[in-house]
PDB file of N, CA and C in Angstrom:
ATOM      1  N   MET A   1     -34.321  62.523 -24.495  1.00 60.00           N
ATOM      2  CA  MET A   1     -34.273  61.516 -24.161  1.00 60.00           C
ATOM      3  C   MET A   1     -32.736  60.390 -24.220  1.00 60.00           C
ATOM      4  N   ASN A   2     -31.996  60.957 -25.273  1.00 72.00           N
ATOM      5  CA  ASN A   2     -30.698  60.455 -25.180  1.00 72.00           C
ATOM      6  C   ASN A   2     -29.979  60.816 -23.723  1.00 72.00           C
ATOM      7  N   LYS A   3     -29.787  61.715 -23.822  1.00 75.00           N
ATOM      8  CA  LYS A   3     -29.300  62.294 -22.216  1.00 75.00           C
ATOM      9  C   LYS A   3     -29.375  61.203 -21.182  1.00 75.00           C
ATOM     10  N   ASN A   4     -30.814  60.741 -21.070  1.00 83.00           N
ATOM     11  CA  ASN A   4     -31.272  59.525 -20.040  1.00 83.00           C
ATOM     12  C   ASN A   4     -30.252  58.247 -20.502  1.00 83.00           C
ATOM     13  N   ILE A   5     -30.283  57.866 -21.797  1.00 84.00           N
ATOM     14  CA  ILE A   5     -29.839  56.913 -22.091  1.00 84.00           C
ATOM     15  C   ILE A   5     -28.332  56.962 -21.900  1.00 84.00           C
ATOM     16  N   ASP A   6     -27.395  57.748 -21.770  1.00 83.00           N
ATOM     17  CA  ASP A   6     -26.347  58.015 -21.794  1.00 83.00           C
ATOM     18  C   ASP A   6     -25.651  58.067 -20.540  1.00 83.00           C
ATOM     19  N   LEU A   7     -27.356  58.705 -19.497  1.00 87.00           N
ATOM     20  CA  LEU A   7     -26.519  58.545 -18.078  1.00 87.00           C
ATOM     21  C   LEU A   7     -26.573  57.481 -17.574  1.00 87.00           C
ATOM     22  N   GLY A   8     -28.096  56.490 -17.916  1.00 87.00           N
ATOM     23  CA  GLY A   8     -27.774  55.427 -17.354  1.00 87.00           C
ATOM     24  C   GLY A   8     -26.803  54.474 -17.797  1.00 87.00           C
ATOM     25  N   ILE A   9     -26.148  54.319 -19.194  1.00 84.00           N
ATOM     26  CA  ILE A   9     -25.028  53.546 -19.271  1.00 84.00           C
ATOM     27  C   ILE A   9     -23.885  53.813 -18.327  1.00 84.00           C
ATOM     28  N   PHE A  10     -23.638  55.366 -18.581  1.00 86.00           N
ATOM     29  CA  PHE A  10     -22.396  55.668 -17.474  1.00 86.00           C
ATOM     30  C   PHE A  10     -23.007  55.235 -15.778  1.00 86.00           C
ATOM     31  N   ILE A  11     -23.681  55.257 -15.449  1.00 90.00           N
ATOM     32  CA  ILE A  11     -24.350  54.922 -14.048  1.00 90.00           C
ATOM     33  C   ILE A  11     -23.907  52.903 -14.093  1.00 90.00           C
ATOM     34  N   SER A  12     -24.061  52.159 -14.954  1.00 86.00           N
ATOM     35  CA  SER A  12     -24.423  51.073 -15.189  1.00 86.00           C
ATOM     36  C   SER A  12     -22.962  50.658 -15.296  1.00 86.00           C
ATOM     37  N   ARG A  13     -21.728  51.272 -15.678  1.00 86.00           N
ATOM     38  CA  ARG A  13     -20.752  51.612 -16.060  1.00 86.00           C
ATOM     39  C   ARG A  13     -19.470  51.574 -14.446  1.00 86.00           C
ATOM     40  N   ILE A  14     -20.308  52.638 -13.488  1.00 90.00           N
ATOM     41  CA  ILE A  14     -19.596  52.584 -12.449  1.00 90.00           C
ATOM     42  C   ILE A  14     -20.171  51.654 -11.414  1.00 90.00           C
ATOM     43  N   ALA A  15     -21.618  51.160 -11.588  1.00 90.00           N
ATOM     44  CA  ALA A  15     -21.992  49.961 -11.144  1.00 90.00           C
ATOM     45  C   ALA A  15     -20.882  49.004 -11.335  1.00 90.00           C
ATOM     46  N   ILE A  16     -20.850  48.599 -12.158  1.00 85.00           N
ATOM     47  CA  ILE A  16     -19.926  47.350 -12.530  1.00 85.00           C
ATOM     48  C   ILE A  16     -18.413  47.404 -11.926  1.00 85.00           C
ATOM     49  N   GLY A  17     -17.710  48.381 -12.889  1.00 86.00           N
ATOM     50  CA  GLY A  17     -16.278  48.673 -12.683  1.00 86.00           C
ATOM     51  C   GLY A  17     -15.820  48.914 -11.179  1.00 86.00           C
ATOM     52  N   LEU A  18     -16.554  50.071 -10.289  1.00 90.00           N
ATOM     53  CA  LEU A  18     -16.431  50.568  -8.787  1.00 90.00           C
ATOM     54  C   LEU A  18     -15.909  48.998  -8.042  1.00 90.00           C
ATOM     55  N   PRO A  19     -16.981  48.200  -7.718  1.00 88.00           N
ATOM     56  CA  PRO A  19     -16.765  47.341  -6.921  1.00 88.00           C
ATOM     57  C   PRO A  19     -15.444  46.334  -7.033  1.00 88.00           C
ATOM     58  N   MET A  20     -15.270  46.012  -8.063  1.00 86.00           N
ATOM     59  CA  MET A  20     -14.030  44.847  -8.510  1.00 86.00           C
ATOM     60  C   MET A  20     -12.870  45.531  -8.622  1.00 86.00           C
ATOM     61  N   LEU A  21     -12.991  47.255  -8.532  1.00 89.00           N
ATOM     62  CA  LEU A  21     -12.160  48.101  -8.815  1.00 89.00           C
ATOM     63  C   LEU A  21     -11.288  48.104  -7.034  1.00 89.00           C
ATOM     64  N   VAL A  22     -12.730  48.007  -6.327  1.00 89.00           N
ATOM     65  CA  VAL A  22     -12.193  48.135  -4.982  1.00 89.00           C
ATOM     66  C   VAL A  22     -11.239  46.762  -4.769  1.00 89.00           C
ATOM     67  N   TYR A  23     -11.837  45.749  -4.788  1.00 86.00           N
ATOM     68  CA  TYR A  23     -11.489  44.705  -4.741  1.00 86.00           C
ATOM     69  C   TYR A  23      -9.968  44.347  -5.126  1.00 86.00           C
ATOM     70  N   GLY A  24      -9.500  45.251  -6.495  1.00 87.00           N
ATOM     71  CA  GLY A  24      -8.435  44.710  -6.952  1.00 87.00           C
ATOM     72  C   GLY A  24      -7.247  46.085  -6.360  1.00 87.00           C
ATOM     73  N   ILE A  25      -7.704  47.099  -5.615  1.00 89.00           N
ATOM     74  CA  ILE A  25      -6.645  47.805  -5.301  1.00 89.00           C
ATOM     75  C   ILE A  25      -6.515  47.276  -3.754  1.00 89.00           C
ATOM     76  N   SER A  26      -7.374  46.397  -3.031  1.00 87.00           N
ATOM     77  CA  SER A  26      -7.270  45.768  -1.827  1.00 87.00           C
ATOM     78  C   SER A  26      -5.847  44.707  -2.081  1.00 87.00           C
ATOM     79  N   LYS A  27      -6.059  44.061  -3.194  1.00 86.00           N
ATOM     80  CA  LYS A  27      -5.176  43.045  -3.709  1.00 86.00           C
ATOM     81  C   LYS A  27      -3.515  43.864  -3.892  1.00 86.00           C
ATOM     82  N   LEU A  28      -3.602  44.813  -4.643  1.00 88.00           N
ATOM     83  CA  LEU A  28      -2.790  46.002  -4.995  1.00 88.00           C
ATOM     84  C   LEU A  28      -2.066  46.292  -3.080  1.00 88.00           C
ATOM     85  N   ILE A  29      -2.629  46.923  -2.580  1.00 90.00           N
ATOM     86  CA  ILE A  29      -2.045  47.067  -1.183  1.00 90.00           C
ATOM     87  C   ILE A  29      -1.384  45.657  -0.725  1.00 90.00           C
ATOM     88  N   HIS A  30      -2.236  44.292  -0.290  1.00 88.00           N
ATOM     89  CA  HIS A  30      -1.803  43.510   0.657  1.00 88.00           C
ATOM     90  C   HIS A  30      -1.219  42.916  -0.322  1.00 88.00           C
ATOM     91  N   GLY A  31      -1.001  42.384  -1.540  1.00 85.00           N
ATOM     92  CA  GLY A  31      -0.356  41.717  -2.383  1.00 85.00           C
ATOM     93  C   GLY A  31      -1.228  40.727  -2.930  1.00 85.00           C
ATOM     94  N   VAL A  32      -0.519  39.674  -3.847  1.00 83.00           N
ATOM     95  CA  VAL A  32      -1.233  38.670  -4.030  1.00 83.00           C
ATOM     96  C   VAL A  32      -1.050  36.758  -3.779  1.00 83.00           C
ATOM     97  N   CYS A  33       0.076  37.281  -2.333  1.00 85.00           N
ATOM     98  CA  CYS A  33       0.226  35.567  -2.123  1.00 85.00           C
ATOM     99  C   CYS A  33      -0.547  34.590  -1.432  1.00 85.00           C
ATOM    100  N   PHE A  34      -1.647  34.737  -1.411  1.00 83.00           N
ATOM    101  CA  PHE A  34      -2.323  33.865  -1.350  1.00 83.00           C
ATOM    102  C   PHE A  34      -3.048  32.955  -2.767  1.00 83.00           C
ATOM    103  N   ILE A  35      -3.130  34.188  -3.862  1.00 82.00           N
ATOM    104  CA  ILE A  35      -3.411  33.928  -4.963  1.00 82.00           C
ATOM    105  C   ILE A  35      -2.228  32.817  -5.529  1.00 82.00           C
ATOM    106  N   GLU A  36      -1.401  33.398  -5.498  1.00 85.00           N
ATOM    107  CA  GLU A  36      -0.142  32.694  -5.951  1.00 85.00           C
ATOM    108  C   GLU A  36       0.269  31.138  -5.091  1.00 85.00           C
ATOM    109  N   ASP A  37      -0.457  30.710  -4.247  1.00 85.00           N
ATOM    110  CA  ASP A  37      -0.439  29.705  -3.758  1.00 85.00           C
ATOM    111  C   ASP A  37      -1.570  29.249  -4.245  1.00 85.00           C
ATOM    112  N   LEU A  38      -2.671  29.603  -4.396  1.00 81.00           N
ATOM    113  CA  LEU A  38      -3.646  28.678  -4.865  1.00 81.00           C
ATOM    114  C   LEU A  38      -2.943  28.826  -6.241  1.00 81.00           C
ATOM    115  N   VAL A  39      -2.549  29.137  -6.818  1.00 82.00           N
ATOM    116  CA  VAL A  39      -2.171  29.050  -8.949  1.00 82.00           C
ATOM    117  C   VAL A  39      -1.214  27.919  -8.601  1.00 82.00           C
ATOM    118  N   ILE A  40       0.087  27.737  -7.555  1.00 85.00           N
ATOM    119  CA  ILE A  40       1.027  27.391  -7.399  1.00 85.00           C
ATOM    120  C   ILE A  40       0.418  25.599  -7.119  1.00 85.00           C
ATOM    121  N   ALA A  41      -0.798  25.458  -5.998  1.00 85.00           N
ATOM    122  CA  ALA A  41      -1.320  23.976  -6.005  1.00 85.00           C
ATOM    123  C   ALA A  41      -1.751  23.558  -7.267  1.00 85.00           C
ATOM    124  N   LYS A  42      -2.592  24.435  -7.954  1.00 81.00           N
ATOM    125  CA  LYS A  42      -3.097  23.815  -9.582  1.00 81.00           C
ATOM    126  C   LYS A  42      -2.179  23.454 -10.313  1.00 81.00           C
ATOM    127  N   GLY A  43      -0.937  23.647 -10.417  1.00 84.00           N
ATOM    128  CA  GLY A  43       0.096  23.273 -11.169  1.00 84.00           C
ATOM    129  C   GLY A  43       0.746  24.616 -12.186  1.00 84.00           C
ATOM    130  N   PHE A  44       0.220  25.679 -12.152  1.00 82.00           N
ATOM    131  CA  PHE A  44       0.394  26.413 -12.990  1.00 82.00           C
ATOM    132  C   PHE A  44       1.525  27.423 -12.341  1.00 82.00           C
ATOM    133  N   PRO A  45       2.580  28.512 -13.046  1.00 85.00           N
ATOM    134  CA  PRO A  45       3.464  29.535 -12.735  1.00 85.00           C
ATOM    135  C   PRO A  45       2.528  29.938 -11.907  1.00 85.00           C
ATOM    136  N   SER A  46       3.813  30.413 -10.966  1.00 83.00           N
ATOM    137  CA  SER A  46       3.494  31.351  -9.695  1.00 83.00           C
ATOM    138  C   SER A  46       2.867  32.875 -10.488  1.00 83.00           C
ATOM    139  N   PHE A  47       3.584  33.231 -11.381  1.00 83.00           N
ATOM    140  CA  PHE A  47       3.074  34.599 -12.549  1.00 83.00           C
ATOM    141  C   PHE A  47       1.825  34.973 -12.542  1.00 83.00           C
ATOM    142  N   PHE A  48       0.809  33.726 -12.845  1.00 82.00           N
ATOM    143  CA  PHE A  48      -0.406  33.613 -13.064  1.00 82.00           C
ATOM    144  C   PHE A  48      -1.208  34.375 -12.377  1.00 82.00           C
ATOM    145  N   ALA A  49      -0.921  34.518 -11.109  1.00 83.00           N
ATOM    146  CA  ALA A  49      -1.677  35.194  -9.887  1.00 83.00           C
ATOM    147  C   ALA A  49      -1.656  36.780 -10.416  1.00 83.00           C
ATOM    148  N   TYR A  50      -0.552  37.128 -10.881  1.00 84.00           N
ATOM    149  CA  TYR A  50      -0.609  38.411 -11.128  1.00 84.00           C
ATOM    150  C   TYR A  50      -1.514  39.005 -12.322  1.00 84.00           C
ATOM    151  N   GLY A  51      -2.108  38.057 -12.907  1.00 82.00           N
ATOM    152  CA  GLY A  51      -3.264  38.428 -13.882  1.00 82.00           C
ATOM    153  C   GLY A  51      -5.094  39.135 -13.080  1.00 82.00           C
ATOM    154  N   VAL A  52      -4.610  38.890 -11.869  1.00 82.00           N
ATOM    155  CA  VAL A  52      -5.617  39.479 -10.955  1.00 82.00           C
ATOM    156  C   VAL A  52      -5.674  40.480 -11.367  1.00 82.00           C
ATOM    157  N   PHE A  53      -4.620  41.282 -11.812  1.00 82.00           N
ATOM    158  CA  PHE A  53      -4.345  42.544 -11.752  1.00 82.00           C
ATOM    159  C   PHE A  53      -5.188  43.298 -13.277  1.00 82.00           C
ATOM    160  N   VAL A  54      -5.283  42.575 -14.003  1.00 81.00           N
ATOM    161  CA  VAL A  54      -5.847  42.873 -15.110  1.00 81.00           C
ATOM    162  C   VAL A  54      -7.246  42.929 -14.995  1.00 81.00           C
ATOM    163  N   GLY A  55      -7.826  41.539 -14.350  1.00 80.00           N
ATOM    164  CA  GLY A  55      -9.173  41.758 -14.161  1.00 80.00           C
ATOM    165  C   GLY A  55      -9.797  42.598 -13.092  1.00 80.00           C
ATOM    166  N   GLU A  56      -9.272  42.922 -12.200  1.00 84.00           N
ATOM    167  CA  GLU A  56      -9.445  43.978 -11.090  1.00 84.00           C
ATOM    168  C   GLU A  56      -9.246  45.258 -11.104  1.00 84.00           C
ATOM    169  N   ILE A  57      -8.070  45.146 -11.988  1.00 87.00           N
ATOM    170  CA  ILE A  57      -7.944  46.981 -11.837  1.00 87.00           C
ATOM    171  C   ILE A  57      -8.030  47.699 -13.128  1.00 87.00           C
ATOM    172  N   ILE A  58      -6.898  47.059 -14.478  1.00 84.00           N
ATOM    173  CA  ILE A  58      -7.359  47.666 -15.094  1.00 84.00           C
ATOM    174  C   ILE A  58      -8.567  47.568 -16.132  1.00 84.00           C
ATOM    175  N   ALA A  59      -9.073  46.228 -15.887  1.00 83.00           N
ATOM    176  CA  ALA A  59     -10.541  46.190 -16.860  1.00 83.00           C
ATOM    177  C   ALA A  59     -11.831  46.981 -15.899  1.00 83.00           C
ATOM    178  N   PRO A  60     -11.807  47.218 -14.744  1.00 85.00           N
ATOM    179  CA  PRO A  60     -13.009  48.169 -14.163  1.00 85.00           C
ATOM    180  C   PRO A  60     -12.892  49.631 -14.651  1.00 85.00           C
ATOM    181  N   VAL A  61     -11.343  50.194 -14.728  1.00 87.00           N
ATOM    182  CA  VAL A  61     -10.924  51.357 -14.822  1.00 87.00           C
ATOM    183  C   VAL A  61     -11.485  51.678 -16.105  1.00 87.00           C
ATOM    184  N   MET A  62     -10.938  50.507 -17.457  1.00 84.00           N
ATOM    185  CA  MET A  62     -11.243  50.685 -18.927  1.00 84.00           C
ATOM    186  C   MET A  62     -13.211  51.035 -18.852  1.00 84.00           C
ATOM    187  N   ILE A  63     -13.696  49.902 -17.691  1.00 83.00           N
ATOM    188  CA  ILE A  63     -15.147  49.647 -18.099  1.00 83.00           C
ATOM    189  C   ILE A  63     -15.891  51.142 -17.502  1.00 83.00           C
ATOM    190  N   ILE A  64     -14.894  51.599 -16.659  1.00 85.00           N
ATOM    191  CA  ILE A  64     -15.721  53.318 -16.273  1.00 85.00           C
ATOM    192  C   ILE A  64     -15.566  54.357 -16.922  1.00 85.00           C
ATOM    193  N   ALA A  65     -14.626  54.143 -17.559  1.00 85.00           N
ATOM    194  CA  ALA A  65     -13.433  55.342 -18.965  1.00 85.00           C
ATOM    195  C   ALA A  65     -14.748  55.099 -20.092  1.00 85.00           C
ATOM    196  N   GLY A  66     -15.109  53.822 -20.161  1.00 80.00           N
ATOM    197  CA  GLY A  66     -15.810  53.710 -21.446  1.00 80.00           C
ATOM    198  C   GLY A  66     -15.159  53.622 -22.350  1.00 80.00           C
ATOM    199  N   LYS A  67     -13.889  52.653 -22.523  1.00 77.00           N
ATOM    200  CA  LYS A  67     -13.120  52.762 -23.342  1.00 77.00           C
ATOM    201  C   LYS A  67     -12.985  50.947 -23.402  1.00 77.00           C
ATOM    202  N   GLY A  68     -13.426  50.580 -24.732  1.00 70.00           N
ATOM    203  CA  GLY A  68     -12.763  48.864 -24.684  1.00 70.00           C
ATOM    204  C   GLY A  68     -13.768  47.898 -24.115  1.00 70.00           C
ATOM    205  N   ILE A  69     -14.999  48.512 -24.315  1.00 68.00           N
ATOM    206  CA  ILE A  69     -15.838  47.670 -22.984  1.00 68.00           C
ATOM    207  C   ILE A  69     -15.947  46.257 -22.849  1.00 68.00           C
ATOM    208  N   ILE A  70     -16.208  45.811 -24.449  1.00 67.00           N
ATOM    209  CA  ILE A  70     -16.660  44.331 -25.021  1.00 67.00           C
ATOM    210  C   ILE A  70     -15.410  44.078 -24.350  1.00 67.00           C
ATOM    211  N   LYS A  71     -14.203  44.257 -24.526  1.00 66.00           N
ATOM    212  CA  LYS A  71     -12.979  43.313 -24.537  1.00 66.00           C
ATOM    213  C   LYS A  71     -12.812  43.269 -22.969  1.00 66.00           C
ATOM    214  N   MET A  72     -13.217  44.260 -22.119  1.00 64.00           N
ATOM    215  CA  MET A  72     -12.618  44.728 -20.333  1.00 64.00           C
ATOM    216  C   MET A  72     -13.532  43.589 -20.289  1.00 64.00           C
ATOM    217  N   CYS A  73     -15.014  43.306 -20.563  1.00 63.00           N
ATOM    218  CA  CYS A  73     -15.759  42.592 -19.981  1.00 63.00           C
ATOM    219  C   CYS A  73     -15.391  41.039 -19.843  1.00 63.00           C
ATOM    220  N   PHE A  74     -14.837  40.779 -21.290  1.00 66.00           N
ATOM    221  CA  PHE A  74     -14.316  39.422 -21.246  1.00 66.00           C
ATOM    222  C   PHE A  74     -12.850  39.285 -20.271  1.00 66.00           C
ATOM    223  N   CYS A  75     -12.431  40.175 -20.367  1.00 63.00           N
ATOM    224  CA  CYS A  75     -11.324  40.083 -18.954  1.00 63.00           C
ATOM    225  C   CYS A  75     -11.993  40.119 -17.231  1.00 63.00           C
ATOM    226  N   LEU A  76     -12.983  40.580 -17.744  1.00 60.00           N
ATOM    227  CA  LEU A  76     -13.564  40.991 -16.034  1.00 60.00           C
ATOM    228  C   LEU A  76     -14.169  39.389 -16.029  1.00 60.00           C
ATOM    229  N   GLN A  77     -15.026  38.587 -16.436  1.00 63.00           N
ATOM    230  CA  GLN A  77     -15.403  37.572 -16.336  1.00 63.00           C
ATOM    231  C   GLN A  77     -15.200  36.564 -15.913  1.00 63.00           C
ATOM    232  N   PRO A  78     -13.845  35.846 -16.407  1.00 63.00           N
ATOM    233  CA  PRO A  78     -12.980  34.760 -15.671  1.00 63.00           C
ATOM    234  C   PRO A  78     -13.039  35.346 -13.637  1.00 63.00           C
ATOM    235  N   VAL A  79     -13.079  36.383 -13.273  1.00 59.00           N
ATOM    236  CA  VAL A  79     -12.816  37.011 -12.042  1.00 59.00           C
ATOM    237  C   VAL A  79     -14.256  36.614 -11.432  1.00 59.00           C
ATOM    238  N   SER A  80     -15.026  36.788 -12.418  1.00 58.00           N
ATOM    239  CA  SER A  80     -16.295  37.151 -11.621  1.00 58.00           C
ATOM    240  C   SER A  80     -16.821  35.988 -11.408  1.00 58.00           C
ATOM    241  N   SER A  81     -16.593  34.619 -12.498  1.00 59.00           N
ATOM    242  CA  SER A  81     -17.044  33.567 -12.466  1.00 59.00           C
ATOM    243  C   SER A  81     -16.372  32.709 -11.281  1.00 59.00           C
ATOM    244  N   ASN A  82     -14.913  33.260 -11.307  1.00 60.00           N
ATOM    245  CA  ASN A  82     -13.972  32.421 -10.221  1.00 60.00           C
ATOM    246  C   ASN A  82     -14.975  32.940  -8.495  1.00 60.00           C
ATOM    247  N   ALA A  83     -15.428  34.186  -8.447  1.00 58.00           N
ATOM    248  CA  ALA A  83     -16.286  34.680  -7.174  1.00 58.00           C
ATOM    249  C   ALA A  83     -17.191  33.618  -7.012  1.00 58.00           C
ATOM    250  N   LEU A  84     -17.777  33.451  -8.092  1.00 54.00           N
ATOM    251  CA  LEU A  84     -18.949  32.332  -7.772  1.00 54.00           C
ATOM    252  C   LEU A  84     -18.955  31.241  -7.350  1.00 54.00           C
ATOM    253  N   LEU A  85     -18.013  30.319  -8.320  1.00 57.00           N
ATOM    254  CA  LEU A  85     -17.368  29.049  -7.812  1.00 57.00           C
ATOM    255  C   LEU A  85     -17.018  29.007  -6.471  1.00 57.00           C
ATOM    256  N   LYS A  86     -16.165  30.123  -5.694  1.00 59.00           N
ATOM    257  CA  LYS A  86     -15.977  30.344  -4.441  1.00 59.00           C
ATOM    258  C   LYS A  86     -17.175  30.252  -3.431  1.00 59.00           C
ATOM    259  N   CYS A  87     -18.216  31.079  -3.989  1.00 53.00           N
ATOM    260  CA  CYS A  87     -19.284  31.378  -3.148  1.00 53.00           C
ATOM    261  C   CYS A  87     -20.466  29.836  -3.031  1.00 53.00           C
ATOM    262  N   ILE A  88     -20.351  29.195  -4.111  1.00 54.00           N
ATOM    263  CA  ILE A  88     -20.500  27.710  -4.355  1.00 54.00           C
ATOM    264  C   ILE A  88     -20.034  26.392  -3.174  1.00 54.00           C
ATOM    265  N   ARG A  89     -18.770  26.693  -3.612  1.00 57.00           N
ATOM    266  CA  ARG A  89     -17.925  25.983  -2.944  1.00 57.00           C
ATOM    267  C   ARG A  89     -18.250  25.579  -1.404  1.00 57.00           C
ATOM    268  N   LYS A  90     -18.146  27.020  -0.865  1.00 56.00           N
ATOM    269  CA  LYS A  90     -18.442  27.395   0.292  1.00 56.00           C
ATOM    270  C   LYS A  90     -19.809  27.200   1.256  1.00 56.00           C
ATOM    271  N   GLN A  91     -20.885  27.099   0.312  1.00 53.00           N
ATOM    272  CA  GLN A  91     -22.465  26.652   1.297  1.00 53.00           C
ATOM    273  C   GLN A  91     -22.521  25.474   0.254  1.00 53.00           C
ATOM    274  N   GLY A  92     -21.806  24.572  -0.080  1.00 53.00           N
ATOM    275  CA  GLY A  92     -21.902  22.983  -0.308  1.00 53.00           C
ATOM    276  C   GLY A  92     -22.343  22.971  -1.772  1.00 53.00           C
ATOM    277  N   SER A  93     -23.581  22.729  -2.169  1.00 51.00           N
ATOM    278  CA  SER A  93     -23.557  22.772  -3.631  1.00 51.00           C
ATOM    279  C   SER A  93     -25.160  23.371  -3.549  1.00 51.00           C
ATOM    280  N   TYR A  94     -25.613  24.009  -4.916  1.00 50.00           N
ATOM    281  CA  TYR A  94     -26.005  24.822  -5.509  1.00 50.00           C
ATOM    282  C   TYR A  94     -27.392  24.623  -5.977  1.00 50.00           C
ATOM    283  N   ARG A  95     -28.695  24.731  -5.590  1.00 53.00           N
ATOM    284  CA  ARG A  95     -29.525  24.412  -5.941  1.00 53.00           C
ATOM    285  C   ARG A  95     -30.735  25.277  -6.507  1.00 53.00           C
ATOM    286  N   LEU A  96     -31.696  25.256  -7.724  1.00 49.00           N
ATOM    287  CA  LEU A  96     -32.536  26.340  -7.683  1.00 49.00           C
ATOM    288  C   LEU A  96     -33.655  25.867  -7.035  1.00 49.00           C
ATOM    289  N   ARG A  97     -34.581  26.654  -6.393  1.00 51.00           N
ATOM    290  CA  ARG A  97     -35.615  26.137  -5.804  1.00 51.00           C
ATOM    291  C   ARG A  97     -36.810  26.098  -7.029  1.00 51.00           C
ATOM    292  N   GLN A  98     -37.655  25.235  -7.074  1.00 50.00           N
ATOM    293  CA  GLN A  98     -38.417  25.225  -8.035  1.00 50.00           C
ATOM    294  C   GLN A  98     -40.193  25.680  -7.279  1.00 50.00           C
ATOM    295  N   ARG A  99     -40.563  26.121  -8.399  1.00 53.00           N
ATOM    296  CA  ARG A  99     -42.107  27.051  -7.903  1.00 53.00           C
ATOM    297  C   ARG A  99     -42.801  25.686  -8.340  1.00 53.00           C
ATOM    298  N   ASN A 100     -44.126  25.801  -7.271  1.00 52.00           N
ATOM    299  CA  ASN A 100     -45.279  24.613  -7.474  1.00 52.00           C
ATOM    300  C   ASN A 100     -46.083  25.872  -8.095  1.00 52.00           C
TER     301      ASN A 100
END
C-alpha cells in the first residue's frame, strides 16, 4: 500500500513540475526581454524579471526531486497566479456559471 502512495506522490510531483519546467527552459533559451518590458512598465527594476527563473526552473526541479516541496510551491504560486490573471484579462471578465 505504501508503494502506491509513494508512486502517486511522485507522479503528482512530475505532473506539477514538468510543465512549468518546460516554460522555464523556453525562457532560458529565448530570454526574458518581454518580461523585462512588463516589469519596467509597472515601475519595478528590470532585474525583477530574472525572478521568473526561480519560479519556472529552480522550483519545478526541486518539486520533481522532492526537496523543499513546500517552499518551492510558494515560489511557484505567483507564477501560476500570473498565468491565470493573463487568461482572465484576455477573455474579458470571469464569471462562474450558476447551476439551476
